[in-house]
mmCIF file with all atom_site columns, C-alpha atoms and ligand atoms in Angstrom:
data_model
loop_
_atom_site.group_PDB
_atom_site.id
_atom_site.type_symbol
_atom_site.label_atom_id
_atom_site.label_alt_id
_atom_site.label_comp_id
_atom_site.label_asym_id
_atom_site.label_entity_id
_atom_site.label_seq_id
_atom_site.pdbx_PDB_ins_code
_atom_site.Cartn_x
_atom_site.Cartn_y
_atom_site.Cartn_z
_atom_site.occupancy
_atom_site.B_iso_or_equiv
_atom_site.pdbx_formal_charge
_atom_site.auth_seq_id
_atom_site.auth_comp_id
_atom_site.auth_asym_id
_atom_site.auth_atom_id
_atom_site.pdbx_PDB_model_num
ATOM   1  C  CA  . UNK A 1 1  ? 92.981  108.757 117.897 1.00 60.00 ? 40  UNK A CA  1
ATOM   2  C  CA  . UNK A 1 2  ? 94.362  111.680 115.974 1.00 63.00 ? 41  UNK A CA  1
ATOM   3  C  CA  . UNK A 1 3  ? 91.747  114.242 115.127 1.00 72.00 ? 42  UNK A CA  1
ATOM   4  C  CA  . UNK A 1 4  ? 92.322  114.998 111.470 1.00 68.00 ? 43  UNK A CA  1
ATOM   5  C  CA  . UNK A 1 5  ? 88.630  115.114 110.605 1.00 71.00 ? 44  UNK A CA  1
ATOM   6  C  CA  . UNK A 1 6  ? 88.611  118.873 110.159 1.00 79.00 ? 45  UNK A CA  1
ATOM   7  C  CA  . UNK A 1 7  ? 91.653  118.928 107.924 1.00 82.00 ? 46  UNK A CA  1
ATOM   8  C  CA  . UNK A 1 8  ? 92.096  118.218 104.253 1.00 88.00 ? 47  UNK A CA  1
ATOM   9  C  CA  . UNK A 1 9  ? 95.504  116.726 103.538 1.00 90.00 ? 48  UNK A CA  1
ATOM   10 C  CA  . UNK A 1 10 ? 96.924  117.890 100.243 1.00 92.00 ? 49  UNK A CA  1
ATOM   11 C  CA  . UNK A 1 11 ? 100.155 117.289 98.464  1.00 93.00 ? 50  UNK A CA  1
ATOM   12 C  CA  . UNK A 1 12 ? 101.680 118.949 95.504  1.00 94.00 ? 51  UNK A CA  1
ATOM   13 C  CA  . UNK A 1 13 ? 101.542 117.750 91.937  1.00 95.00 ? 52  UNK A CA  1
ATOM   14 C  CA  . UNK A 1 14 ? 103.430 120.412 90.036  1.00 94.00 ? 53  UNK A CA  1
ATOM   15 C  CA  . UNK A 1 15 ? 101.193 123.489 90.120  1.00 95.00 ? 54  UNK A CA  1
ATOM   16 C  CA  . UNK A 1 16 ? 98.304  121.583 91.683  1.00 95.00 ? 55  UNK A CA  1
ATOM   17 C  CA  . UNK A 1 17 ? 97.440  120.289 95.109  1.00 95.00 ? 56  UNK A CA  1
ATOM   18 C  CA  . UNK A 1 18 ? 95.736  116.903 95.243  1.00 94.00 ? 57  UNK A CA  1
ATOM   19 C  CA  . UNK A 1 19 ? 93.751  115.573 98.131  1.00 93.00 ? 58  UNK A CA  1
ATOM   20 C  CA  . UNK A 1 20 ? 94.776  112.578 100.178 1.00 94.00 ? 59  UNK A CA  1
ATOM   21 C  CA  . UNK A 1 21 ? 91.741  110.428 100.946 1.00 92.00 ? 60  UNK A CA  1
ATOM   22 C  CA  . UNK A 1 22 ? 91.478  108.265 104.006 1.00 92.00 ? 61  UNK A CA  1
ATOM   23 C  CA  . UNK A 1 23 ? 91.711  104.524 103.477 1.00 93.00 ? 62  UNK A CA  1
ATOM   24 C  CA  . UNK A 1 24 ? 89.573  102.795 106.078 1.00 91.00 ? 63  UNK A CA  1
ATOM   25 C  CA  . UNK A 1 25 ? 90.078  99.163  105.101 1.00 90.00 ? 64  UNK A CA  1
ATOM   26 C  CA  . UNK A 1 26 ? 93.249  97.366  104.122 1.00 89.00 ? 65  UNK A CA  1
ATOM   27 C  CA  . UNK A 1 27 ? 93.201  95.011  101.176 1.00 88.00 ? 66  UNK A CA  1
ATOM   28 C  CA  . UNK A 1 28 ? 92.898  91.393  102.268 1.00 90.00 ? 67  UNK A CA  1
ATOM   29 C  CA  . UNK A 1 29 ? 96.579  90.588  101.661 1.00 92.00 ? 68  UNK A CA  1
ATOM   30 C  CA  . UNK A 1 30 ? 97.894  93.551  103.653 1.00 93.00 ? 69  UNK A CA  1
ATOM   31 C  CA  . UNK A 1 31 ? 97.902  92.197  107.206 1.00 95.00 ? 70  UNK A CA  1
ATOM   32 C  CA  . UNK A 1 32 ? 100.396 94.771  108.500 1.00 95.00 ? 71  UNK A CA  1
ATOM   33 C  CA  . UNK A 1 33 ? 98.200  97.654  107.433 1.00 95.00 ? 72  UNK A CA  1
ATOM   34 C  CA  . UNK A 1 34 ? 95.076  95.974  108.788 1.00 95.00 ? 73  UNK A CA  1
ATOM   35 C  CA  . UNK A 1 35 ? 96.750  95.622  112.211 1.00 94.00 ? 74  UNK A CA  1
ATOM   36 C  CA  . UNK A 1 36 ? 97.789  99.269  112.128 1.00 94.00 ? 75  UNK A CA  1
ATOM   37 C  CA  . UNK A 1 37 ? 94.266  100.455 111.307 1.00 94.00 ? 76  UNK A CA  1
ATOM   38 C  CA  . UNK A 1 38 ? 92.907  98.339  114.138 1.00 92.00 ? 77  UNK A CA  1
ATOM   39 C  CA  . UNK A 1 39 ? 95.354  100.067 116.507 1.00 91.00 ? 78  UNK A CA  1
ATOM   40 C  CA  . UNK A 1 40 ? 93.921  103.439 115.561 1.00 91.00 ? 79  UNK A CA  1
ATOM   41 C  CA  . UNK A 1 41 ? 96.516  104.452 112.990 1.00 93.00 ? 80  UNK A CA  1
ATOM   42 C  CA  . UNK A 1 42 ? 95.059  106.205 109.978 1.00 92.00 ? 81  UNK A CA  1
ATOM   43 C  CA  . UNK A 1 43 ? 96.117  105.875 106.363 1.00 95.00 ? 82  UNK A CA  1
ATOM   44 C  CA  . UNK A 1 44 ? 95.671  108.546 103.723 1.00 94.00 ? 83  UNK A CA  1
ATOM   45 C  CA  . UNK A 1 45 ? 96.378  107.894 100.049 1.00 95.00 ? 84  UNK A CA  1
ATOM   46 C  CA  . UNK A 1 46 ? 96.673  110.266 97.119  1.00 93.00 ? 85  UNK A CA  1
ATOM   47 C  CA  . UNK A 1 47 ? 93.931  109.997 94.534  1.00 87.00 ? 86  UNK A CA  1
ATOM   48 C  CA  . UNK A 1 48 ? 96.454  110.615 91.725  1.00 89.00 ? 87  UNK A CA  1
ATOM   49 C  CA  . UNK A 1 49 ? 99.613  108.735 92.632  1.00 94.00 ? 88  UNK A CA  1
ATOM   50 C  CA  . UNK A 1 50 ? 100.988 106.109 94.988  1.00 91.00 ? 89  UNK A CA  1
ATOM   51 C  CA  . UNK A 1 51 ? 101.752 108.461 97.880  1.00 94.00 ? 90  UNK A CA  1
ATOM   52 C  CA  . UNK A 1 52 ? 100.536 107.195 101.242 1.00 95.00 ? 91  UNK A CA  1
ATOM   53 C  CA  . UNK A 1 53 ? 100.634 108.947 104.619 1.00 94.00 ? 92  UNK A CA  1
ATOM   54 C  CA  . UNK A 1 54 ? 100.275 107.021 107.860 1.00 94.00 ? 93  UNK A CA  1
ATOM   55 C  CA  . UNK A 1 55 ? 99.144  109.032 110.899 1.00 91.00 ? 94  UNK A CA  1
ATOM   56 C  CA  . UNK A 1 56 ? 100.312 107.308 114.086 1.00 91.00 ? 95  UNK A CA  1
ATOM   57 C  CA  . UNK A 1 57 ? 99.018  108.263 117.539 1.00 87.00 ? 96  UNK A CA  1
ATOM   58 C  CA  . UNK A 1 58 ? 101.679 109.210 120.122 1.00 85.00 ? 97  UNK A CA  1
ATOM   59 C  CA  . UNK A 1 59 ? 103.277 106.310 121.957 1.00 78.00 ? 98  UNK A CA  1
ATOM   60 C  CA  . UNK A 1 60 ? 102.051 103.562 119.670 1.00 65.00 ? 99  UNK A CA  1
ATOM   61 C  CA  . UNK A 1 61 ? 105.024 103.006 117.350 1.00 63.00 ? 100 UNK A CA  1
HETATM 62 ZN ZN1 . ZN  B 2 .  ? 99.941  112.279 94.480  1.00 72.22 ? 264 ZN  B ZN1 1
#
């Protein structure tokens, strides 16, 4: 498991930085994402736009 608990992930919206929030549960139709979360991958999604970041532990791709 990647330890990102101490870090805020931000990305840039023009002059602003917006926080990426962790998504802990996939929507019911997203089986691929659900499998990834069960493997310990972690998804972060921007609160303002559609940007998503997937954090993948070493050796699991
Ligand atoms: Zn964004």
